[in-house]
mmCIF file of C-alpha atoms in Angstrom:
data_model
loop_
_atom_site.group_PDB
_atom_site.id
_atom_site.type_symbol
_atom_site.label_atom_id
_atom_site.label_comp_id
_atom_site.label_asym_id
_atom_site.label_seq_id
_atom_site.Cartn_x
_atom_site.Cartn_y
_atom_site.Cartn_z
ATOM 1 C CA MET A 1 98.119 146.440 83.017
ATOM 2 C CA SER A 2 100.459 148.883 84.693
ATOM 3 C CA LEU A 3 102.824 147.564 87.275
ATOM 4 C CA PHE A 4 102.774 150.647 89.455
ATOM 5 C CA GLY A 5 99.612 149.778 91.297
ATOM 6 C CA VAL A 6 100.705 146.223 91.673
ATOM 7 C CA LEU A 7 104.311 146.552 92.836
ATOM 8 C CA ARG A 8 105.376 148.119 96.085
ATOM 9 C CA LYS A 9 107.929 150.899 96.003
ATOM 10 C CA LEU A 10 111.398 149.517 96.421
ATOM 11 C CA PRO A 11 111.883 149.698 100.156
ATOM 12 C CA SER A 12 115.026 150.046 102.168
ATOM 13 C CA PHE A 13 115.456 147.575 104.964
ATOM 14 C CA ASN A 14 114.042 149.890 107.660
ATOM 15 C CA ALA A 15 111.271 150.988 105.392
ATOM 16 C CA ILE A 16 109.993 147.415 104.998
ATOM 17 C CA HIS A 17 109.324 147.164 108.717
ATOM 18 C CA CYS A 18 107.647 150.576 108.870
ATOM 19 C CA HIS A 19 105.603 149.804 105.808
ATOM 20 C CA ILE A 20 104.325 146.556 107.301
ATOM 21 C CA ASN A 21 103.386 148.132 110.597
ATOM 22 C CA PHE A 22 101.809 151.146 108.977
ATOM 23 C CA LEU A 23 99.407 149.081 106.922
ATOM 24 C CA GLY A 24 98.572 146.990 109.963
ATOM 25 C CA ARG A 25 99.590 143.811 108.225
ATOM 26 C CA ILE A 26 100.658 140.806 110.240
ATOM 27 C CA ALA A 27 104.428 140.827 109.980
ATOM 28 C CA ARG A 28 106.164 137.928 108.225
ATOM 29 C CA GLN A 29 103.556 137.546 105.515
ATOM 30 C CA GLN A 30 106.026 137.773 102.660
ATOM 31 C CA PRO A 31 107.902 140.779 104.015
ATOM 32 C CA TYR A 32 110.270 140.938 101.036
ATOM 33 C CA SER A 33 107.689 140.338 98.353
ATOM 34 C CA MET A 34 107.673 143.050 95.721
ATOM 35 C CA TYR A 35 103.945 142.616 95.226
ATOM 36 C CA GLN A 36 101.104 144.232 97.071
ATOM 37 C CA PRO A 37 99.194 141.711 99.216
ATOM 38 C CA PHE A 38 96.067 141.724 97.064
ATOM 39 C CA VAL A 39 97.980 140.370 94.037
ATOM 40 C CA LYS A 40 97.149 136.696 93.506
ATOM 41 C CA GLU A 41 99.188 133.744 92.338
ATOM 42 C CA PRO A 42 98.576 132.746 88.708
ATOM 43 C CA THR A 43 96.750 129.558 87.724
ATOM 44 C CA TYR A 44 98.545 128.135 84.727
ATOM 45 C CA SER A 45 97.221 124.634 84.400
ATOM 46 C CA ILE A 46 94.730 124.414 81.534
ATOM 47 C CA GLU A 47 92.649 121.861 83.435
ATOM 48 C CA LYS A 48 92.244 124.155 86.391
ATOM 49 C CA LEU A 49 91.446 127.125 84.158
ATOM 50 C CA ASP A 50 88.706 125.111 82.428
ATOM 51 C CA GLN A 51 87.335 124.169 85.808
ATOM 52 C CA LEU A 52 87.296 127.792 86.896
ATOM 53 C CA ILE A 53 85.472 128.862 83.769
ATOM 54 C CA GLU A 54 82.920 126.081 84.175
ATOM 55 C CA SER A 55 82.210 126.796 87.830
ATOM 56 C CA GLY A 56 81.931 130.529 87.204
ATOM 57 C CA GLU A 57 84.907 131.428 89.428
ATOM 58 C CA ALA A 58 86.686 132.888 86.411
ATOM 59 C CA LYS A 59 84.162 135.765 86.258
ATOM 60 C CA LYS A 60 85.065 136.811 89.800
ATOM 61 C CA ARG A 61 88.769 136.735 89.038
ATOM 62 C CA GLU A 62 88.602 138.739 85.824
ATOM 63 C CA PHE A 63 89.936 141.979 87.223
ATOM 64 C CA VAL A 64 92.095 140.660 90.032
ATOM 65 C CA PRO A 65 95.766 141.502 89.415
ATOM 66 C CA VAL A 66 97.964 138.448 89.053
ATOM 67 C CA LYS A 67 101.681 137.936 89.594
ATOM 68 C CA ALA A 68 104.024 137.441 86.645
ATOM 69 C CA ALA A 69 104.479 133.936 85.328
ATOM 70 C CA ARG A 70 107.476 132.054 86.671
ATOM 71 C CA SER A 71 109.827 130.126 84.431
ATOM 72 C CA ASP A 72 108.684 126.932 86.218
ATOM 73 C CA HIS A 73 105.143 127.414 85.051
ATOM 74 C CA ASN A 74 104.566 125.027 82.204
ATOM 75 C CA VAL A 75 101.380 124.179 80.326
ATOM 76 C CA SER A 76 102.761 121.017 78.805
ATOM 77 C CA VAL A 77 100.985 117.686 79.361
ATOM 78 C CA PHE A 78 104.270 116.353 80.712
ATOM 79 C CA HIS A 79 104.479 118.976 83.446
ATOM 80 C CA ASP A 80 104.221 117.644 86.981
ATOM 81 C CA GLU A 81 103.996 120.072 89.884
ATOM 82 C CA LEU A 82 105.265 117.584 92.445
ATOM 83 C CA THR A 83 108.306 116.873 90.282
ATOM 84 C CA SER A 84 109.133 120.569 89.977
ATOM 85 C CA LYS A 85 108.864 120.926 93.743
ATOM 86 C CA PHE A 86 111.184 117.973 94.115
ATOM 87 C CA ILE A 87 113.651 119.434 91.635
ATOM 88 C CA ASN A 88 113.682 122.681 93.641
ATOM 89 C CA MET A 89 114.538 120.695 96.735
ATOM 90 C CA VAL A 90 117.285 118.806 94.992
ATOM 91 C CA MET A 91 118.723 122.050 93.665
ATOM 92 C CA GLU A 92 121.753 123.557 95.361
ATOM 93 C CA LYS A 93 123.112 127.079 94.932
ATOM 94 C CA GLY A 94 120.548 127.825 92.253
ATOM 95 C CA HIS A 95 121.838 125.273 89.736
ATOM 96 C CA LYS A 96 118.418 124.412 88.379
ATOM 97 C CA GLU A 97 119.685 122.738 85.230
ATOM 98 C CA VAL A 98 121.831 120.331 87.211
ATOM 99 C CA ALA A 99 118.959 119.471 89.504
ATOM 100 C CA THR A 100 116.569 118.932 86.576
ATOM 101 C CA LYS A 101 119.081 116.718 84.848
ATOM 102 C CA LEU A 102 119.580 114.601 87.982
ATOM 103 C CA VAL A 103 115.876 114.009 88.503
ATOM 104 C CA GLU A 104 115.232 113.374 84.791
ATOM 105 C CA THR A 105 118.099 110.865 84.757
ATOM 106 C CA ALA A 106 116.604 109.160 87.794
ATOM 107 C CA TYR A 107 113.248 108.899 86.015
ATOM 108 C CA MET A 108 114.970 107.437 82.957
ATOM 109 C CA LYS A 109 116.721 104.847 85.121
ATOM 110 C CA ILE A 110 113.425 103.939 86.742
ATOM 111 C CA LYS A 111 111.898 103.476 83.316
ATOM 112 C CA GLN A 112 114.815 101.330 82.169
ATOM 113 C CA MET A 113 114.658 99.112 85.229
ATOM 114 C CA GLN A 114 110.920 98.658 84.949
ATOM 115 C CA LEU A 115 111.164 97.971 81.217
ATOM 116 C CA ALA A 116 113.800 95.311 81.947
ATOM 117 C CA LYS A 117 111.326 93.649 84.308
ATOM 118 C CA TYR A 118 108.555 94.045 81.748
ATOM 119 C CA TYR A 119 110.443 92.283 79.004
ATOM 120 C CA LYS A 120 111.553 89.605 81.369
ATOM 121 C CA ALA A 121 107.965 88.882 82.410
ATOM 122 C CA THR A 122 106.410 85.902 80.703
ATOM 123 C CA THR A 123 102.656 86.129 81.452
ATOM 124 C CA ASP A 124 100.252 88.974 80.746
ATOM 125 C CA ALA A 125 99.258 89.106 84.382
ATOM 126 C CA GLU A 126 102.838 89.751 85.370
ATOM 127 C CA ARG A 127 103.148 92.473 82.775
ATOM 128 C CA ALA A 128 100.000 94.170 83.986
ATOM 129 C CA GLU A 129 101.440 94.311 87.489
ATOM 130 C CA ILE A 130 104.552 96.214 86.466
ATOM 131 C CA GLU A 131 104.216 99.998 86.634
ATOM 132 C CA LEU A 132 106.206 101.665 83.895
ATOM 133 C CA ASN A 133 105.438 105.341 84.328
ATOM 134 C CA PRO A 134 108.138 106.903 86.538
ATOM 135 C CA ILE A 135 105.881 109.825 87.470
ATOM 136 C CA VAL A 136 103.297 107.408 88.895
ATOM 137 C CA ILE A 137 106.063 105.549 90.774
ATOM 138 C CA PHE A 138 107.334 108.867 92.139
ATOM 139 C CA HIS A 139 103.884 109.891 93.380
ATOM 140 C CA LYS A 140 103.196 106.553 94.998
ATOM 141 C CA ALA A 141 106.679 106.413 96.556
ATOM 142 C CA LEU A 142 106.208 109.845 98.115
ATOM 143 C CA GLU A 143 102.791 108.817 99.436
ATOM 144 C CA ASN A 144 104.372 105.810 101.117
ATOM 145 C CA CYS A 145 107.067 108.006 102.689
ATOM 146 C CA LYS A 146 104.766 110.684 104.108
ATOM 147 C CA PRO A 147 104.592 110.591 107.894
ATOM 148 C CA VAL A 148 101.179 110.887 109.552
ATOM 149 C CA LEU A 149 102.313 112.801 112.646
ATOM 150 C CA GLN A 150 105.498 114.450 113.804
ATOM 151 C CA LEU A 151 107.459 115.038 116.992
ATOM 152 C CA THR A 152 107.971 118.456 118.434
ATOM 153 C CA PRO A 153 110.251 119.340 121.361
ATOM 154 C CA ILE A 154 108.393 120.858 124.296
ATOM 155 C CA LYS A 155 110.285 122.117 127.314
ATOM 156 C CA ARG A 156 108.662 121.524 130.682
ATOM 157 C CA GLY A 157 110.417 121.800 133.978
ATOM 158 C CA GLY A 158 113.935 121.751 132.642
ATOM 159 C CA ALA A 159 113.455 118.645 130.507
ATOM 160 C CA THR A 160 112.728 118.627 126.794
ATOM 161 C CA TYR A 161 110.109 116.085 125.749
ATOM 162 C CA GLN A 162 109.481 114.900 122.197
ATOM 163 C CA VAL A 163 105.722 115.183 121.897
ATOM 164 C CA PRO A 164 103.741 113.770 118.966
ATOM 165 C CA ILE A 165 101.527 116.307 117.240
ATOM 166 C CA PRO A 166 99.447 116.349 114.058
ATOM 167 C CA ILE A 167 101.185 117.226 110.817
ATOM 168 C CA THR A 168 100.022 119.374 107.906
ATOM 169 C CA GLU A 169 99.888 118.076 104.332
ATOM 170 C CA ASN A 170 102.655 120.391 103.193
ATOM 171 C CA ARG A 171 104.964 119.441 106.030
ATOM 172 C CA ALA A 172 104.410 115.723 105.419
ATOM 173 C CA ARG A 173 105.208 116.174 101.746
ATOM 174 C CA PHE A 174 108.274 118.175 102.566
ATOM 175 C CA LEU A 175 109.588 115.569 105.017
ATOM 176 C CA ALA A 176 109.015 112.757 102.517
ATOM 177 C CA MET A 177 110.965 114.639 99.826
ATOM 178 C CA LYS A 178 113.703 115.677 102.232
ATOM 179 C CA TRP A 179 114.292 112.151 103.490
ATOM 180 C CA MET A 180 114.311 110.803 99.962
ATOM 181 C CA ILE A 181 116.948 113.292 98.880
ATOM 182 C CA LEU A 182 119.091 112.729 101.983
ATOM 183 C CA GLU A 183 119.011 108.967 101.486
ATOM 184 C CA SER A 184 119.990 109.389 97.826
ATOM 185 C CA ARG A 185 122.955 111.502 98.800
ATOM 186 C CA GLU A 186 124.513 108.848 101.016
ATOM 187 C CA LYS A 187 128.165 108.260 100.278
ATOM 188 C CA GLU A 188 129.064 105.654 97.749
ATOM 189 C CA ARG A 189 131.604 106.795 95.234
ATOM 190 C CA THR A 190 130.566 104.724 92.242
ATOM 191 C CA VAL A 191 126.807 105.047 92.645
ATOM 192 C CA HIS A 192 125.702 108.571 91.761
ATOM 193 C CA PHE A 193 122.689 110.497 92.920
ATOM 194 C CA PRO A 194 120.250 109.699 90.051
ATOM 195 C CA GLU A 195 120.872 105.966 90.307
ATOM 196 C CA ARG A 196 120.450 105.944 94.073
ATOM 197 C CA LEU A 197 117.329 108.086 93.759
ATOM 198 C CA ALA A 198 115.906 105.589 91.255
ATOM 199 C CA TYR A 199 116.555 102.677 93.575
ATOM 200 C CA GLU A 200 115.123 104.516 96.578
ATOM 201 C CA LEU A 201 112.011 105.529 94.672
ATOM 202 C CA LEU A 202 111.379 101.997 93.479
ATOM 203 C CA GLU A 203 111.837 100.616 96.966
ATOM 204 C CA ALA A 204 109.537 103.208 98.440
ATOM 205 C CA PHE A 205 106.995 102.397 95.734
ATOM 206 C CA ASN A 206 107.028 98.837 97.056
ATOM 207 C CA ASN A 207 106.727 100.120 100.630
ATOM 208 C CA THR A 208 110.219 98.931 101.555
ATOM 209 C CA GLY A 209 113.579 100.641 101.774
ATOM 210 C CA LYS A 210 115.326 103.127 103.989
ATOM 211 C CA VAL A 211 112.988 106.095 103.629
ATOM 212 C CA VAL A 212 109.885 104.123 104.494
ATOM 213 C CA LYS A 213 111.796 102.651 107.422
ATOM 214 C CA ARG A 214 112.634 106.171 108.572
ATOM 215 C CA LYS A 215 108.992 107.139 108.436
ATOM 216 C CA GLN A 216 108.032 104.062 110.394
ATOM 217 C CA ASP A 217 110.706 104.749 112.988
ATOM 218 C CA LEU A 218 109.164 108.186 113.467
ATOM 219 C CA HIS A 219 105.725 106.592 113.911
ATOM 220 C CA LYS A 220 107.160 104.134 116.425
ATOM 221 C CA GLN A 221 108.709 106.923 118.440
ATOM 222 C CA CYS A 222 105.432 108.810 118.367
ATOM 223 C CA GLU A 223 103.714 105.706 119.656
ATOM 224 C CA THR A 224 106.163 105.325 122.541
ATOM 225 C CA ASN A 225 105.840 109.003 123.391
ATOM 226 C CA ARG A 226 102.065 109.117 123.136
ATOM 227 C CA ALA A 227 101.748 109.647 126.883
ATOM 228 C CA TYR A 228 103.372 113.084 126.570
ATOM 229 C CA ALA A 229 100.676 114.227 124.205
ATOM 230 C CA HIS A 230 98.123 113.712 126.923
ATOM 231 C CA TYR A 231 99.698 116.267 129.255
ATOM 232 C CA ARG A 232 97.516 119.329 129.454
ATOM 233 C CA TRP A 233 100.006 121.791 128.098
ATOM 234 C CA GLY A 234 99.423 125.414 128.964
ATOM 235 C CA MET B 1 123.047 145.525 132.692
ATOM 236 C CA SER B 2 125.429 147.658 134.709
ATOM 237 C CA ALA B 3 123.446 150.724 133.596
ATOM 238 C CA MET B 4 120.370 149.370 135.387
ATOM 239 C CA THR B 5 121.902 148.717 138.789
ATOM 240 C CA PRO B 6 121.076 151.470 141.273
ATOM 241 C CA ARG B 7 123.830 153.975 141.738
ATOM 242 C CA PHE B 8 124.254 155.323 145.182
ATOM 243 C CA THR B 9 123.597 158.994 144.625
ATOM 244 C CA VAL B 10 124.170 160.095 148.229
ATOM 245 C CA GLY B 11 127.653 161.313 149.044
ATOM 246 C CA VAL B 12 130.251 158.567 149.197
ATOM 247 C CA ASN B 13 131.230 159.315 152.776
ATOM 248 C CA LYS B 14 127.698 158.825 154.044
ATOM 249 C CA ALA B 15 127.592 155.215 152.801
ATOM 250 C CA ASN B 16 128.364 152.932 155.741
ATOM 251 C CA GLY B 17 127.706 149.202 156.032
ATOM 252 C CA ARG B 18 127.711 149.285 159.859
ATOM 253 C CA ARG B 19 124.745 151.577 160.415
ATOM 254 C CA PRO B 20 121.367 151.771 158.774
ATOM 255 C CA CYS B 21 120.891 154.461 156.114
ATOM 256 C CA ARG B 22 119.005 157.644 156.973
ATOM 257 C CA GLU B 23 115.718 158.552 155.450
ATOM 258 C CA PRO B 24 114.933 159.924 152.953
ATOM 259 C CA VAL B 25 116.631 157.541 150.517
ATOM 260 C CA PRO B 26 117.250 159.360 147.286
ATOM 261 C CA PHE B 27 115.100 158.341 144.359
ATOM 262 C CA GLN B 28 116.958 156.852 141.370
ATOM 263 C CA GLU B 29 115.195 156.886 138.018
ATOM 264 C CA ILE B 30 116.628 153.752 136.398
ATOM 265 C CA LEU B 31 113.925 153.282 133.766
ATOM 266 C CA PRO B 32 111.919 156.191 132.289
ATOM 267 C CA LEU B 33 108.752 157.019 134.195
ATOM 268 C CA LYS B 34 106.496 156.400 131.220
ATOM 269 C CA LEU B 35 104.017 153.721 130.197
ATOM 270 C CA LYS B 36 104.990 151.584 127.214
ATOM 271 C CA ASP B 37 102.998 151.868 124.039
ATOM 272 C CA SER B 38 102.394 148.130 123.862
ATOM 273 C CA VAL B 39 100.947 145.330 125.956
ATOM 274 C CA SER B 40 102.920 142.169 126.542
ATOM 275 C CA GLY B 41 101.647 139.048 124.817
ATOM 276 C CA LYS B 42 103.561 136.625 126.992
ATOM 277 C CA GLY B 43 100.815 135.131 129.094
ATOM 278 C CA ASP B 44 98.511 134.825 126.121
ATOM 279 C CA ARG B 45 99.993 131.708 124.597
ATOM 280 C CA THR B 46 97.907 128.634 125.352
ATOM 281 C CA SER B 47 99.279 125.628 123.532
ATOM 282 C CA GLU B 48 96.016 124.135 122.287
ATOM 283 C CA VAL B 49 96.098 120.378 122.296
ATOM 284 C CA ALA B 50 94.104 119.153 119.318
ATOM 285 C CA CYS B 51 92.767 115.761 118.267
ATOM 286 C CA LEU B 52 94.165 113.778 121.168
ATOM 287 C CA GLN B 53 91.402 111.194 121.030
ATOM 288 C CA ASP B 54 91.865 110.574 117.329
ATOM 289 C CA MET B 55 95.607 110.407 117.730
ATOM 290 C CA ALA B 56 95.311 107.863 120.518
ATOM 291 C CA VAL B 57 92.967 105.715 118.458
ATOM 292 C CA MET B 58 95.297 105.890 115.471
ATOM 293 C CA LEU B 59 98.375 105.004 117.520
ATOM 294 C CA ALA B 60 96.558 102.092 119.093
ATOM 295 C CA CYS B 61 95.669 100.861 115.612
ATOM 296 C CA PHE B 62 99.298 101.238 114.567
ATOM 297 C CA LYS B 63 100.463 99.191 117.494
ATOM 298 C CA LYS B 64 97.953 96.480 116.767
ATOM 299 C CA HIS B 65 98.838 96.152 113.094
ATOM 300 C CA ASP B 66 102.570 96.602 113.611
ATOM 301 C CA PHE B 67 102.643 100.010 111.931
ATOM 302 C CA ASN B 68 101.128 98.820 108.686
ATOM 303 C CA GLN B 69 99.458 101.977 107.444
ATOM 304 C CA ALA B 70 97.293 100.267 104.836
ATOM 305 C CA LEU B 71 95.257 98.532 107.562
ATOM 306 C CA CYS B 72 94.687 101.755 109.514
ATOM 307 C CA SER B 73 93.468 104.015 106.754
ATOM 308 C CA LYS B 74 90.146 104.790 108.473
ATOM 309 C CA GLU B 75 91.768 105.976 111.711
ATOM 310 C CA ILE B 76 94.377 107.976 109.803
ATOM 311 C CA GLY B 77 91.622 109.642 107.773
ATOM 312 C CA ALA B 78 89.692 110.504 110.926
ATOM 313 C CA PHE B 79 92.783 111.999 112.512
ATOM 314 C CA GLN B 80 93.566 114.094 109.449
ATOM 315 C CA THR B 81 90.020 115.430 109.099
ATOM 316 C CA CYS B 82 90.014 116.271 112.797
ATOM 317 C CA TYR B 83 93.179 118.258 112.366
ATOM 318 C CA THR B 84 91.994 120.102 109.238
ATOM 319 C CA ASN B 85 88.790 121.077 111.007
ATOM 320 C CA PHE B 86 90.750 122.237 113.992
ATOM 321 C CA MET B 87 93.020 124.364 111.797
ATOM 322 C CA ILE B 88 90.005 125.953 110.061
ATOM 323 C CA ASP B 89 88.505 126.879 113.425
ATOM 324 C CA HIS B 90 91.843 128.085 114.673
ATOM 325 C CA THR B 91 92.500 130.424 111.735
ATOM 326 C CA LYS B 92 88.941 131.689 111.923
ATOM 327 C CA ARG B 93 89.399 132.510 115.581
ATOM 328 C CA LYS B 94 92.733 134.151 114.936
ATOM 329 C CA ASN B 95 91.282 136.322 112.129
ATOM 330 C CA MET B 96 88.412 137.352 114.352
ATOM 331 C CA GLU B 97 90.827 138.282 117.086
ATOM 332 C CA SER B 98 92.990 140.439 114.852
ATOM 333 C CA THR B 99 90.045 142.601 113.755
ATOM 334 C CA MET B 100 88.522 145.182 116.083
ATOM 335 C CA ALA B 101 86.555 143.168 118.586
ATOM 336 C CA GLY B 102 83.245 144.845 119.353
ATOM 337 C CA THR B 103 82.122 144.808 122.943
ATOM 338 C CA LYS B 104 84.503 142.315 124.458
ATOM 339 C CA SER B 105 85.897 143.223 127.819
ATOM 340 C CA LYS B 106 89.204 141.430 127.406
ATOM 341 C CA LEU B 107 90.703 142.275 124.023
ATOM 342 C CA PRO B 108 93.584 140.192 122.691
ATOM 343 C CA TYR B 109 97.016 141.784 122.962
ATOM 344 C CA ARG B 110 97.456 142.300 119.227
ATOM 345 C CA THR B 111 94.296 144.379 118.962
ATOM 346 C CA LEU B 112 95.274 146.373 122.014
ATOM 347 C CA ASN B 113 98.712 147.092 120.569
ATOM 348 C CA LYS B 114 97.182 148.366 117.350
ATOM 349 C CA ILE B 115 94.866 150.654 119.247
ATOM 350 C CA LEU B 116 97.681 151.942 121.431
ATOM 351 C CA LYS B 117 99.865 152.626 118.406
ATOM 352 C CA LYS B 118 97.058 154.513 116.787
ATOM 353 C CA TYR B 119 96.439 156.705 119.797
ATOM 354 C CA PRO B 120 99.799 157.322 121.476
ATOM 355 C CA SER B 121 99.772 158.965 124.872
ATOM 356 C CA ALA B 122 102.758 161.237 124.373
#
C-alpha cells in the first residue's frame, strides 16, 4: 500500500495552518500529524480482531488505510494497555527503557510483598484473600484513585470560583495515574521510586493511602462547593 | 495603541483649548473602511450546565456515607451515564452546527465564517 495517498506532504509551519483552513477542517485536530484524517488507528489486540471478524466489522474495515504500528503495540498475552500508558506517564525526556524498568521493578516488588504475605498465611481462606497478580492490583488501585468529578475555575465578577463539574473517563484515569506518580516521587533518599510506587499501589488497592486520600479531599471540596454548580452560568 | 489614537490633522495653530473647534472636523481614518471577512464568536459561548440534579444527588449520598464510594455506586453510575449522554448530544449538536445548516435564520458563527471565506467581498 503506497504511502503517498496516506501521508500529507511535509508542510512548513505556515503551510500547516493554510492546509487546515483550506480543507475546512476544525483546527487542532492533530495539526502536526503526518497522516491524512481518514487514516485510522490500528487494532493490534488479537481478542479485538477476533471480535471484529465475528461481528462483521472487519469486512467494512478491509480497505481503510491504517497507521503504521507503534513499537508499543504488542500482541503478547502479558501486554497491558493501562501499564503502557502508565509507563509513558512515568517516562521523562523520552527514556522509555528507564521508565519500563521502574514500573516492572515496582510490579516485582508488589509480587514479592504479596508472596511474603501468602507464605506467612496459615489458612486456605487467608491465602485465597491475598491477590498475587500485580497487574490486577494495579488496575484495582487505579480504580480506587479515580475521582468522580473535578473542580474547574470559573471567573465571575472579579472572583474565581472552584466549581465542581463532571469528569470524563480519560481525565479521571489521567488524574489517578498522575497523582500516583507524584506521590511515588516524594523525597526520601533511601526509598526509590519503584519501591514507593509498590507501596502506594498496595495501599490504594486496599482503599487507603495518600492517593486515595487526595481523591477524597477533591470529593470533599466538590461537596463544599456544590452551591456554585447551581449558578446558572451563561 | 498609539497608532490608533486620533491625530489632529488640522493645522497646529488652529488647535485651542479655550474655544470650541470649528466645523467641519476633519475625518481621520484610523481603521480601514472595510468589513471584516469573519464574524465574531464571542457572544456565542453558553456554558451549558449538565447533570446538576444527578450531581446533587451523588454529593448528598457522599455526605451521608462519609465519602465511601462503595456505598454510592448507584448514584455515581447515574451521574456518569447522564454525563455520557450529555456529551453524545453535545457532539451531535456541534457536528450538525459545523455543517451547512439548511434553512435556519441564525447560522452559527463557524458556518458563517466558512461561507464568508468562500465568497470574499473584495
